[in-house]
Amino acid sequence: MERRARIWDRPTRVFHWCLVALFAVCYFSGEERRFDIHIPAAQALLILVIARVAWGFAGSESARFRSFLKPPGAIAAYIRTWKDRRPVRTGGHNPLGGLSVLLMLAALLVQAGTGLFAADIDGLNEGPLSFAVGYEAARDASAVHLFTVNVLLALVALHVAAVVAHLVYKRENLIGPMVSGRAPLGPGLKPPRLVPEWRAIVILAASAAAVIGTIELSRLLL
């Protein structure tokens, strides 16, 4: 009988699902050109992504980059395990999942960061820091912003496909543990060390202060 252990702490799970919700709000509000919703939602998304990056260094063991970012050899070895339908219990992100997390966080940082400086051709809809750069730079930021949407949609599609493949082929439910925090633990593995939740609150507050403070100071000084 497999041992079940607490793999994901509450901050990691909250970060995950809030990122999903905020990305959906940002995408659909942008498609509908509801910038009154899009801009504040994007700022909230940027705050959350910065907090998740910081959590990757100061958070629980299973959420830290050093625990799930693996070299190419380890990724290749994991891919070879797909010849067998039995799930591989890693006590956190598997090597491919860890790479997916890194790519999505990087793309989200680019997406939300360029959105701060983006501007429409007619100048009617502008990011909160578009005034700090020239028109051409704002249009370049807008082009990168729009391009990164397609990159993110591709990454999300791959992520969903991987979750379904794990469920159907590997008979491994990856969604349940990201809700409950508990998952089967592989032989010889110890449960990851979890840090106090107050640390996440401090990181989130610092991230919000950094984003909002930068925007407001720029409006005062520039």
Coordinates of C-alpha atoms in Angstrom, one line a residue, residues 33 35 38 110-123 125-127 130 133-150:
R33 CA -10.9 44.9 -24.6
F35 CA -9.1 47.2 -20.0
H38 CA -7.6 43.7 -17.7
V110 CA 7.4 38.7 -19.7
Q111 CA 3.7 39.0 -20.4
A112 CA 2.8 41.0 -17.3
G113 CA 6.0 43.0 -17.4
T114 CA 5.7 44.2 -21.0
G115 CA 2.0 45.0 -20.3
L116 CA 3.1 47.7 -17.9
F117 CA 4.7 49.6 -20.8
A118 CA 2.4 48.6 -23.7
A119 CA 0.3 51.1 -25.6
D120 CA -2.3 50.9 -28.5
I121 CA -1.6 52.6 -31.8
D122 CA -4.2 55.2 -31.0
G123 CA -2.9 55.6 -27.4
N125 CA -5.4 52.0 -23.9
E126 CA -2.0 52.1 -22.2
G127 CA -0.2 50.2 -19.5
S130 CA 3.8 53.4 -20.8
V133 CA 9.1 55.1 -22.3
G134 CA 8.9 56.5 -25.9
Y135 CA 6.1 55.7 -28.3
E136 CA 8.2 53.2 -30.3
A137 CA 9.3 51.4 -27.1
A138 CA 5.7 51.2 -25.9
R139 CA 4.6 49.7 -29.3
D140 CA 7.5 47.2 -29.1
A141 CA 6.4 46.2 -25.6
S142 CA 2.8 45.8 -26.9
A143 CA 4.1 43.5 -29.7
V144 CA 6.0 41.3 -27.2
H145 CA 2.9 41.4 -24.9
L146 CA 0.7 40.1 -27.7
F147 CA 3.2 37.5 -28.9
T148 CA 3.6 36.1 -25.4
V149 CA -0.1 35.4 -25.2
N150 CA 0.3 32.8 -27.9

